[in-house]
Coordinates of C-alpha atoms and ligand atoms in Angstrom, one line a residue:
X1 CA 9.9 3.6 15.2
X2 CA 11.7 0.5 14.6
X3 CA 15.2 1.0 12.1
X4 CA 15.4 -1.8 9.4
X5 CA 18.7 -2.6 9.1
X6 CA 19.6 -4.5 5.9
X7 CA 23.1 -6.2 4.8
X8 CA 23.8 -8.9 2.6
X9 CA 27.4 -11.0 1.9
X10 CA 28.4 -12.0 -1.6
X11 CA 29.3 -16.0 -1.0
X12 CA 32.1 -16.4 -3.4
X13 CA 34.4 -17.1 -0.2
X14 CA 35.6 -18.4 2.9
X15 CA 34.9 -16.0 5.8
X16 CA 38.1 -14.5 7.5
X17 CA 38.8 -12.2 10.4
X18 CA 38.5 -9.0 8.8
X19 CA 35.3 -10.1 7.4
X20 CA 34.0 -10.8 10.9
X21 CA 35.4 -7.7 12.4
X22 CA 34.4 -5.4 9.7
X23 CA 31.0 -6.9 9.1
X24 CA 29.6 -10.0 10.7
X25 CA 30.5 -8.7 14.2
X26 CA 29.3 -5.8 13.8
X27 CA 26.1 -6.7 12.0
X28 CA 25.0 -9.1 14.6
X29 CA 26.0 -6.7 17.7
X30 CA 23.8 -3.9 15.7
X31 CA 20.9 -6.7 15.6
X32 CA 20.7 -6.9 19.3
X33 CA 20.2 -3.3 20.0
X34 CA 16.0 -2.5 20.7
X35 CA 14.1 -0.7 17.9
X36 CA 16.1 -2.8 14.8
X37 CA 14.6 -5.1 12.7
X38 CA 17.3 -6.7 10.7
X39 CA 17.5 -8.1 7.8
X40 CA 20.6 -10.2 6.8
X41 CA 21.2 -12.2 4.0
X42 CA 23.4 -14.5 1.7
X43 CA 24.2 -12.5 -1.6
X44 CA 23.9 -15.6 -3.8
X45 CA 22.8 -13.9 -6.8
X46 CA 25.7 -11.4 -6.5
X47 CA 27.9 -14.6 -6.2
X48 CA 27.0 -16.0 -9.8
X49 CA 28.2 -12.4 -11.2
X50 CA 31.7 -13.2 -10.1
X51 CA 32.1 -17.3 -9.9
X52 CA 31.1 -19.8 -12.2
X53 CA 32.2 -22.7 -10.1
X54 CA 29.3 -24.4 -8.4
X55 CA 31.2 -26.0 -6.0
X56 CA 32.6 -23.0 -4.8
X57 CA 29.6 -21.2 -4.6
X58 CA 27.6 -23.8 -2.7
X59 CA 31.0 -24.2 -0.1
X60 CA 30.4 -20.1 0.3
X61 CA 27.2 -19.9 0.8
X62 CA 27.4 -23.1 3.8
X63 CA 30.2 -21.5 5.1
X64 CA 28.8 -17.7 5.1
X65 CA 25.8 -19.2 6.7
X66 CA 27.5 -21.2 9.4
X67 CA 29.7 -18.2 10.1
X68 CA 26.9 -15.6 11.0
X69 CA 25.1 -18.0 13.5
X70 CA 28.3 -19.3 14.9
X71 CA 29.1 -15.5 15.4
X72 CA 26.1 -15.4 17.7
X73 CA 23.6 -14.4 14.8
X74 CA 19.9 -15.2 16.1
X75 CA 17.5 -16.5 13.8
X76 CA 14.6 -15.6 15.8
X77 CA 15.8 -12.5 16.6
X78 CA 16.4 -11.2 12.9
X79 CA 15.4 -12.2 9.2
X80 CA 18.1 -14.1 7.8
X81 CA 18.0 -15.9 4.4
X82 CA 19.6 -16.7 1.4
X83 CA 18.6 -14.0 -1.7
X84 CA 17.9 -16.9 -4.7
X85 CA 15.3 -17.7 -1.6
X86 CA 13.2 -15.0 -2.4
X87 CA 11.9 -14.9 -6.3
X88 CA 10.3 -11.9 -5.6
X89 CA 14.1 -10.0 -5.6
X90 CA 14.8 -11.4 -9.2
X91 CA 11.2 -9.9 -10.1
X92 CA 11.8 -6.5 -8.4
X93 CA 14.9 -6.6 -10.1
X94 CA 13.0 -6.9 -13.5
X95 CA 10.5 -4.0 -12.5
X96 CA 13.7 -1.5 -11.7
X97 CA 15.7 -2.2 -14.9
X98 CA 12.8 -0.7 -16.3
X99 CA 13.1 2.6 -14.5
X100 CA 17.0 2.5 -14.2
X101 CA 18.7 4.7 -16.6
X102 CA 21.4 3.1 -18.6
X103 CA 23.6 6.3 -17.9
X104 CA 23.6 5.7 -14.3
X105 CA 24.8 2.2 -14.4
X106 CA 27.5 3.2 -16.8
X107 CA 29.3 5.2 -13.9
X108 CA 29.2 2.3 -11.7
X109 CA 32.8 1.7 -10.2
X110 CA 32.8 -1.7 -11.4
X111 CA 31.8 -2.1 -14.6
X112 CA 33.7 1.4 -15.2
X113 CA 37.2 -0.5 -14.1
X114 CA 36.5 -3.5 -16.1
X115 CA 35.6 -0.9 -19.0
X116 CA 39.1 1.0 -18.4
X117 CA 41.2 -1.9 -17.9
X118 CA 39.7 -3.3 -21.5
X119 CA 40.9 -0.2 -23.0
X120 CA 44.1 0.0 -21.5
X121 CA 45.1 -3.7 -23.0
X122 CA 43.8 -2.0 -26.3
X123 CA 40.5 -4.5 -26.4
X124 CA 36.7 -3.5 -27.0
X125 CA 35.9 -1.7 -24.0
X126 CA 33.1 -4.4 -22.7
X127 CA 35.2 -7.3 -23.5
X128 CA 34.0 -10.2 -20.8
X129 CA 31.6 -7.8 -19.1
X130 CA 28.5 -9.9 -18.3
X131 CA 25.2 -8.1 -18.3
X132 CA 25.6 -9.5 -14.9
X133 CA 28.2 -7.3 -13.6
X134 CA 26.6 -4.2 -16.1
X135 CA 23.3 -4.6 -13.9
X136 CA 25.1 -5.7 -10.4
X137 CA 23.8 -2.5 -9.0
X138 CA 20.1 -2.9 -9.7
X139 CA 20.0 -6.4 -7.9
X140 CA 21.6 -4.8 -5.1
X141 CA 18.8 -1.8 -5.1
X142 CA 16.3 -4.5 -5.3
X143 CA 17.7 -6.4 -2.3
X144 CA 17.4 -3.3 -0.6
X145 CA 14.6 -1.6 -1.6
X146 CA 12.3 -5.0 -1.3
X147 CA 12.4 -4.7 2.7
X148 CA 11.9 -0.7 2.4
X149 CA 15.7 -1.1 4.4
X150 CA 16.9 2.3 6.3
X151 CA 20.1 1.6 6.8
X152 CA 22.8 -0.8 4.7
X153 CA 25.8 -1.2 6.4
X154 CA 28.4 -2.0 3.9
X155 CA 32.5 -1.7 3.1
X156 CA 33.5 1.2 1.8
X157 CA 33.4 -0.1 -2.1
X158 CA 29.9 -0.5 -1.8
X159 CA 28.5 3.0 -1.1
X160 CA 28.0 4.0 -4.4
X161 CA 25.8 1.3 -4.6
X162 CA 23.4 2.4 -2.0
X163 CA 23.3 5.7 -3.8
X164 CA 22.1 3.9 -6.7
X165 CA 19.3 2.2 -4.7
X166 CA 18.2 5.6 -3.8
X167 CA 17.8 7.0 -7.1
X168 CA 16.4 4.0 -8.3
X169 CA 13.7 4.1 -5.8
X170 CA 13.1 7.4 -5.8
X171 CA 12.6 7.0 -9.8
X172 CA 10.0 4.6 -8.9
X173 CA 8.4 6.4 -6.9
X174 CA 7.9 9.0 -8.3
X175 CA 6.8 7.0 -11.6
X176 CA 4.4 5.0 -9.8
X177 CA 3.7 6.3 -6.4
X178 CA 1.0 8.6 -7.2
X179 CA 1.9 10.1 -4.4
X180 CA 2.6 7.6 -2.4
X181 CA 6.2 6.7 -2.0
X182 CA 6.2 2.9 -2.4
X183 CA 9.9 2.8 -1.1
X184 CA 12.5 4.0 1.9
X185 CA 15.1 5.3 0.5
X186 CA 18.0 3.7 2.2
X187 CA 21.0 5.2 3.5
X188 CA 24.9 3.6 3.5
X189 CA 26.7 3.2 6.8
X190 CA 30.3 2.5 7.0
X191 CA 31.6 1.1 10.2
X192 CA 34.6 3.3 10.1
X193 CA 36.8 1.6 12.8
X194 CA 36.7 -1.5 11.3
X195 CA 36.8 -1.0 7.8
X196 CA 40.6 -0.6 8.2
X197 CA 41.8 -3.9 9.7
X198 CA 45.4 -4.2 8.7
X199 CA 46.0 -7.5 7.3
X200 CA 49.5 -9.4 8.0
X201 CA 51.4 -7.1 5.5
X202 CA 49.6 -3.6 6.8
X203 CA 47.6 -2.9 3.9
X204 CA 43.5 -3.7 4.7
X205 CA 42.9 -7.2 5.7
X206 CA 41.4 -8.8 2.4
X207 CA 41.5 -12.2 0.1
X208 CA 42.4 -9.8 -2.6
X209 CA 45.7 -9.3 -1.0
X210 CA 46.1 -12.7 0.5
X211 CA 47.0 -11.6 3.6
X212 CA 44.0 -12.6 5.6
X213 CA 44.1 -14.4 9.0
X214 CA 41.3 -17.1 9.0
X215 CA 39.0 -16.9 10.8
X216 CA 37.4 -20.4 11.8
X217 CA 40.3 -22.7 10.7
X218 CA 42.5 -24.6 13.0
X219 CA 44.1 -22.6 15.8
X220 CA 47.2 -23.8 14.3
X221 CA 46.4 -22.3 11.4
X222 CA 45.3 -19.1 12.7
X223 CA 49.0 -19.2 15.2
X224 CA 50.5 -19.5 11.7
X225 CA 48.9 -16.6 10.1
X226 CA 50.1 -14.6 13.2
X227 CA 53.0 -16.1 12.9
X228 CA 53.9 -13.8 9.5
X229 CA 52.5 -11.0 10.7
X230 CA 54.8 -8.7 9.4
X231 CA 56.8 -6.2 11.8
X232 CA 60.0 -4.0 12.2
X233 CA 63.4 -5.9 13.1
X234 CA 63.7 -4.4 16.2
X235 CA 65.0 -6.7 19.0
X236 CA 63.5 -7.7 22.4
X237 CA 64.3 -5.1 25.1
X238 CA 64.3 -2.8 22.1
X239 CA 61.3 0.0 22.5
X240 CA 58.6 -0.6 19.7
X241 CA 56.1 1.6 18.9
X242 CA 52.4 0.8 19.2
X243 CA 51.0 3.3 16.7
X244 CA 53.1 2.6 13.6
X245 CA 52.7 -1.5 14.5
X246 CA 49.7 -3.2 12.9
X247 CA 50.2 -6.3 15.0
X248 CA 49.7 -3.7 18.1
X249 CA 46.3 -2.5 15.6
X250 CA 45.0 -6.0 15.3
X251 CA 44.8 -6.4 18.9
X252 CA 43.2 -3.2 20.0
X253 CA 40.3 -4.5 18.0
X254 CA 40.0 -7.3 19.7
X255 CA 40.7 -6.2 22.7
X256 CA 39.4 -4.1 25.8
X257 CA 41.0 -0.9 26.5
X258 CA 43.0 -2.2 29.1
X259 CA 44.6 -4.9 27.5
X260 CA 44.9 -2.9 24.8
X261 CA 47.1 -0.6 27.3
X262 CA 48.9 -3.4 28.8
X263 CA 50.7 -4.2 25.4
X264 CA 51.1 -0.3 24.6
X265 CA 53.0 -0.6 28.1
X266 CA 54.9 -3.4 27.4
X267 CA 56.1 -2.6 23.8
X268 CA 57.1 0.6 24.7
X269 CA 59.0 -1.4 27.0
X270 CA 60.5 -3.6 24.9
X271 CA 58.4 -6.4 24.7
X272 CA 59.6 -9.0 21.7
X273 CA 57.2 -9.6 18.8
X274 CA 57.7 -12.9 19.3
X275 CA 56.0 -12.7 22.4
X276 CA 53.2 -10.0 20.9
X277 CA 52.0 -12.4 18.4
X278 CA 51.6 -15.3 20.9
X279 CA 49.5 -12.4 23.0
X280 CA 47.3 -11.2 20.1
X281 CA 47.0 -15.1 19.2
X282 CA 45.8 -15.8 22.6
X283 CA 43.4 -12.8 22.9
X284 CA 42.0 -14.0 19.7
X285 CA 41.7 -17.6 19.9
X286 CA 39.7 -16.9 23.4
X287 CA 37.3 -15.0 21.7
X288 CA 37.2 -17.4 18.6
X289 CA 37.4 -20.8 20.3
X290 CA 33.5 -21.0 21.0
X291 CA 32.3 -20.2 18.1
X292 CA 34.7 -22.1 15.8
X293 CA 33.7 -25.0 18.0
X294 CA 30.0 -23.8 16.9
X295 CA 30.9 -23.7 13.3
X296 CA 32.2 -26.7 13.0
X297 CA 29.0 -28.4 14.6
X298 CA 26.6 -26.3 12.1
X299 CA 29.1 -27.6 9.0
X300 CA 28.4 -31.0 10.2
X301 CA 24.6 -30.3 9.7
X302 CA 23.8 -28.9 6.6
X303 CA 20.2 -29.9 6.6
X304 CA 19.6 -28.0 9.6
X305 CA 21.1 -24.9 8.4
X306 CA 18.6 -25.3 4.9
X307 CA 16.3 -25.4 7.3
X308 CA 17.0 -22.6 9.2
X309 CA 17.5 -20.4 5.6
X310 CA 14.4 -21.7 4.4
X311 CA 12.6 -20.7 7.6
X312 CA 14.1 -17.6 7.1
X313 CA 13.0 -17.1 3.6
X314 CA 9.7 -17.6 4.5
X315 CA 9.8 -15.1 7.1
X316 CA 11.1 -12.7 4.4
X317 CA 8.7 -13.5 2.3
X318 CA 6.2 -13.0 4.5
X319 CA 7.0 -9.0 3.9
X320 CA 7.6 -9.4 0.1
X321 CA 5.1 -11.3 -1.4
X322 CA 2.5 -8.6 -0.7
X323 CA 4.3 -5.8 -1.2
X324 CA 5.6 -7.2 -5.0
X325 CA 2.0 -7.6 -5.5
X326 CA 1.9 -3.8 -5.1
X327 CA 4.3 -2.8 -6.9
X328 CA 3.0 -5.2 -9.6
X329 CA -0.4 -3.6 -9.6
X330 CA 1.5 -0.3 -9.7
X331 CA 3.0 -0.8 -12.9
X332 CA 0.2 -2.3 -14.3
X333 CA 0.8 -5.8 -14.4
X334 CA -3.2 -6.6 -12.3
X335 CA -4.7 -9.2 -12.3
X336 CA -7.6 -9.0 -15.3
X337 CA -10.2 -10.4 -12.7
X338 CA -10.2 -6.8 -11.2
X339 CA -11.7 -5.9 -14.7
X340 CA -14.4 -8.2 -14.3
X341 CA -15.3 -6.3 -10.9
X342 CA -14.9 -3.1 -12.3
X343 CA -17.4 -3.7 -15.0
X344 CA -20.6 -3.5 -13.1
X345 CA -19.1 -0.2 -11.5
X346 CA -18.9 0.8 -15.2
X347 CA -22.4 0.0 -16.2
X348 CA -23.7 1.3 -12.4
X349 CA -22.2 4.8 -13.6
X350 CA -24.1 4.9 -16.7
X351 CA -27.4 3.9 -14.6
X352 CA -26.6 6.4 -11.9
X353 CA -29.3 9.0 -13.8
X354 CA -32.8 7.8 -14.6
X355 CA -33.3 7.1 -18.3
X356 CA -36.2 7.1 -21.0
X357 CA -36.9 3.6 -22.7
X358 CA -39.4 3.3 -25.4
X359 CA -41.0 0.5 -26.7
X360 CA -43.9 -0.9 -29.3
X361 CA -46.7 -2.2 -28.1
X362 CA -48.0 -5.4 -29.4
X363 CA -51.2 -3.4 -30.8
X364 CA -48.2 -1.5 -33.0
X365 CA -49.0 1.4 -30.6
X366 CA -45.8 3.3 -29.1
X367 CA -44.8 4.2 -25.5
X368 CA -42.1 5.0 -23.2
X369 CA -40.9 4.4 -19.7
X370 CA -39.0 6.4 -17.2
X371 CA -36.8 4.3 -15.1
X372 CA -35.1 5.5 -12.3
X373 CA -31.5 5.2 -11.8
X374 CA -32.0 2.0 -9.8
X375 CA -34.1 0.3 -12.4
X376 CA -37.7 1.4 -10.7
X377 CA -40.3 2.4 -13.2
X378 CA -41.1 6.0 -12.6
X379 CA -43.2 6.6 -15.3
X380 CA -45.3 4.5 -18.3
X381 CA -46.5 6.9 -21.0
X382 CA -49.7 6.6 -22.8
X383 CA -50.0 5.1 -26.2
X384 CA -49.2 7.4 -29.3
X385 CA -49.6 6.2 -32.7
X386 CA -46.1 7.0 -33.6
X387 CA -42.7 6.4 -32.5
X388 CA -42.6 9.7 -33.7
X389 CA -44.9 11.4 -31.4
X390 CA -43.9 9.0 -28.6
X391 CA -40.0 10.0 -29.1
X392 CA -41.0 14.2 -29.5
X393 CA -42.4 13.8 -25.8
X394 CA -40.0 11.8 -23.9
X395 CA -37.4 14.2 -25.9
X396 CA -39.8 17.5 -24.2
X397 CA -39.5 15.8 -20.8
X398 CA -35.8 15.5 -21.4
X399 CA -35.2 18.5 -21.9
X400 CA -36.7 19.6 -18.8
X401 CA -40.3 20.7 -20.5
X402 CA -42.7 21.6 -17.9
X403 CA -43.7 18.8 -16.4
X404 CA -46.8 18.8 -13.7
X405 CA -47.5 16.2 -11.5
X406 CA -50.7 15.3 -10.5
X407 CA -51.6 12.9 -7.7
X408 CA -54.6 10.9 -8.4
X409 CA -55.6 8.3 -6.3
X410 CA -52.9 6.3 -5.2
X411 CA -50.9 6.9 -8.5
X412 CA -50.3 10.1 -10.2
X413 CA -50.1 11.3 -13.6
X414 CA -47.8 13.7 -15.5
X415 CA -49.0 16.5 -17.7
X416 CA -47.2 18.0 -20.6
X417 CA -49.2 21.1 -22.1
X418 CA -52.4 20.7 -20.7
X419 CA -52.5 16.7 -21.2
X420 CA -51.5 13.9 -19.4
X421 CA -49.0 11.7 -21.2
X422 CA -47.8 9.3 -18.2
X423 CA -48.7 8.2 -15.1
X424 CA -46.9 6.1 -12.6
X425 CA -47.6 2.8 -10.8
X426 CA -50.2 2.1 -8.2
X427 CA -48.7 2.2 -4.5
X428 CA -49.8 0.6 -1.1
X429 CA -50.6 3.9 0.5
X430 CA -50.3 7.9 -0.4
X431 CA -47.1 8.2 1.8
X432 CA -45.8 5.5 -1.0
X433 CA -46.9 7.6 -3.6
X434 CA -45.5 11.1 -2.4
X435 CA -42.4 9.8 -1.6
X436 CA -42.5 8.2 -5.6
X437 CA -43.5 11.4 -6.6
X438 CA -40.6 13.0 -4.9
X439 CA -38.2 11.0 -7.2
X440 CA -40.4 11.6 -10.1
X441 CA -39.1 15.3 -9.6
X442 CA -35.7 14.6 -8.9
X443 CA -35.4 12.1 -12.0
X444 CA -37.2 14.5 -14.4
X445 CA -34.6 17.2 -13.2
X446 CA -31.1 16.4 -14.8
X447 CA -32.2 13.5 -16.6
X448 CA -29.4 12.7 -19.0
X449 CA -30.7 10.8 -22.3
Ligands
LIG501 N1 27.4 -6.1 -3.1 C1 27.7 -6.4 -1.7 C2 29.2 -6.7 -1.5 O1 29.8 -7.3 -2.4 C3 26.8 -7.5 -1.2 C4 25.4 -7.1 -1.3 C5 24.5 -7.6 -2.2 C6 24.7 -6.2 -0.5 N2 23.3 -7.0 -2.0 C7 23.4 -6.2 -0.9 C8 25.1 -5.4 0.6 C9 22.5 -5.3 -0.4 C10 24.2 -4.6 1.2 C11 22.9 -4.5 0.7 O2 29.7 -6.5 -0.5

């Protein structure tokens, strides 16, 4: 069974190291691995939510986009697009607000920080909360759930989230499954080691704090960046300890386990920081140099990288079109041409027995037929005088009176009380006739009015 593997970035910023460690490295490694289907995406929609600056979040999303296939990312090989690609996420989006309790998005993380950060400054307690941000959580469910996604890889801030997705889809499905379970109900995965990378002051590596190290800038800029890493005063020839250094943390991601021991070695043996950071900014700008180089072609070409997305919203597309139309028919929303189809079914039910029809005669004399439930005439009734009379024995033979039927020549004729009141068509042959009798019987049996 193939794992879907689902992730999307919001593109509000500029891609830096921790980002690529913790995420985009991670995420394209995971897509090379047999039995994944991945499906990675620009979080554009997220993006509005936190950034009303157009520029910015058209520079985002190029950049984000740039950085994955720089990063090794392979089109091909995965489904990669940007989310305001896809209407069909905005319309799932719609279709789980419905089903999405108000309570549960009230304890979302986020909107419950902007709430308790309002009350602390004394103002009303959804002051500048968009419905946006309120609903942040369904958008995300609906990104996830439209692919039926197994696994979300995703920073630690962002597991809650995936819980939500879960409840949300599991509210759906039980709503509108009927049993069936329309979605997967995806599970979180945190990528533990990386999660942590120590940014140039120790605490985690994030814009938030500003002390990333870019990522596909300049390598000047990136030897600057190292450059204020920050460490203890010690000295060269002074021992330094690896495991309380972040600089010595940084490179052990980077690096493999020997190199890694090499500069445990040499700090321990008094190797200067000066010198570390020129190491760690070696190790690093050999493993970036390529794909910067890469980035900074695919920036050059935006038209090719539209291309690209758009190829990969297609692709997605491909999946959610049909299943939306599901999930649309599920909920009710059908098309009303189904109605038209299902009309004949109706009136097919209601023929499915065979039926009594009178009629006058031009003569002002009365009869009846029997038709059988496909519209063959089983039975013409002699002339009464009446309706009346006419109506009191097609009534008898409804009710199951007792009915004889008499062959006679190559038709046959019912009797009612020792008089025949019908008779049937001629046929080609007897065998015609028997087997018409055959379903004179089984029509007189139940035969509804
Ligand atoms: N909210 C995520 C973040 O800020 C980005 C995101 C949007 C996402 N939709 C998603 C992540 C779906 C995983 C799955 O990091």
């Amino acid at each position: 069974m193939t794992t879907r593997i689902l992730t999307g970035i919001t593109t509000t910023g500029t891609p830096h190291l921790g980002n690529f460690a913790g995420a985009i490295g991670p995420a394209i490694r995971a897509s090379q691995q047999p039995g994944v289907d991945s499906f990675y995406f620009l979080a554009d929609y997220h993006a509005l939510i936190k950034c009303d600056d157009p520029q910015r979040i058209q520079r985002s999303r190029l950049e984000i986009a740039a950085t994955w296939l720089a990063g090794g990312l392979d089109p091909d090989n995965v489904t990669f697009y940007r989310q305001s690609d896809i209407p069909e996420i905005p319309e799932l989006t719609w279709l789980l607000t419905c089903v999405a309790g108000k309570g549960l998005l009230n304890r979302a993380h986020a909107y419950k920080a902007s709430v308790d950060k309002n009350l602390e400054n004394g103002e009303d307690p959804d002051a500048g909360v968009s419905m946006g941000l309120f609903s942040y959580p369904v958008l995300m469910a609906a990104d996830i759930l439209m692919f039926n996604a197994h696994r979300v890889p995703v920073g630690r801030d962002q597991v809650q989230h995936v819980e939500m997705a879960r409840d949300i889809g599991q509210r759906f499905n039980h709503l509108f499954g009927q049993g069936k379970e329309f979605f997967t109900l995806p599970e979180a995965v945190i990528e533990e080691s990386v999660a942590t990378l120590p940014g140039l002051d120790g605490r985690k590596m994030s814009k938030s704090y500003d002390n990333t190290i870019p990522l596909f800038a300049s390598a000047r800029d990136m030897k600057d960046a190292i450059s204020r890493i920050v460490t203890d005063s010690r000295a060269p020839g002074e021992a330094k300890d690896p495991d309380t250094s972040h600089l010595f943390t940084l490179f052990q991601a980077f690096a493999t386990p020997v190199q890694a021991q090499t500069l445990r070695d040499d700090l321990l043996q008094g190797l200067g920081w000066g010198e570390a950071k020129q190491r760690l900014f070696q190790l690093l700008d050999g493993q970036l140099a390529a794909p910067r180089e890469r980035y900074h072609e695919l920036l050059a070409r935006p038209a090719d990288l539209e291309d690209i997305l758009l190829a990969g919203a297609a692709k997605a597309r491909h999946t959610a079109t049909p299943f939306l139309e599901q999930l649309r028919e599920a909920v009710g929303l059908r098309s009303f041409r189904n109605i038209v189809q299902a009309a004949p079914e109706v009136a097919k039910k209601a023929i499915k027995s065979a039926r009594f029809v009178s009629f006058r005669e031009q003569d002002g004399s009365f009869r009846f037929r029997l038709l059988a439930a496909d519209g063959e005439q089983l039975l013409l009734s002699r002339a009464f005088a009446d309706g009346k009379s006419a109506g009191a024995v097609s009534k008898q033979l409804q009710q199951g009176g007792e009915a004889d039927v008499r062959a006679e020549g190559l038709s046959y004729h019912l009797w009612l009380e020792g008089e025949p009141v019908a008779e049937g068509p001629a046929f080609a042959d007897a065998q015609a006739r028997d087997a018409a009798i055959l379903r004179l019987r089984a029509a007189l049996a139940p035969v509804e009015g």
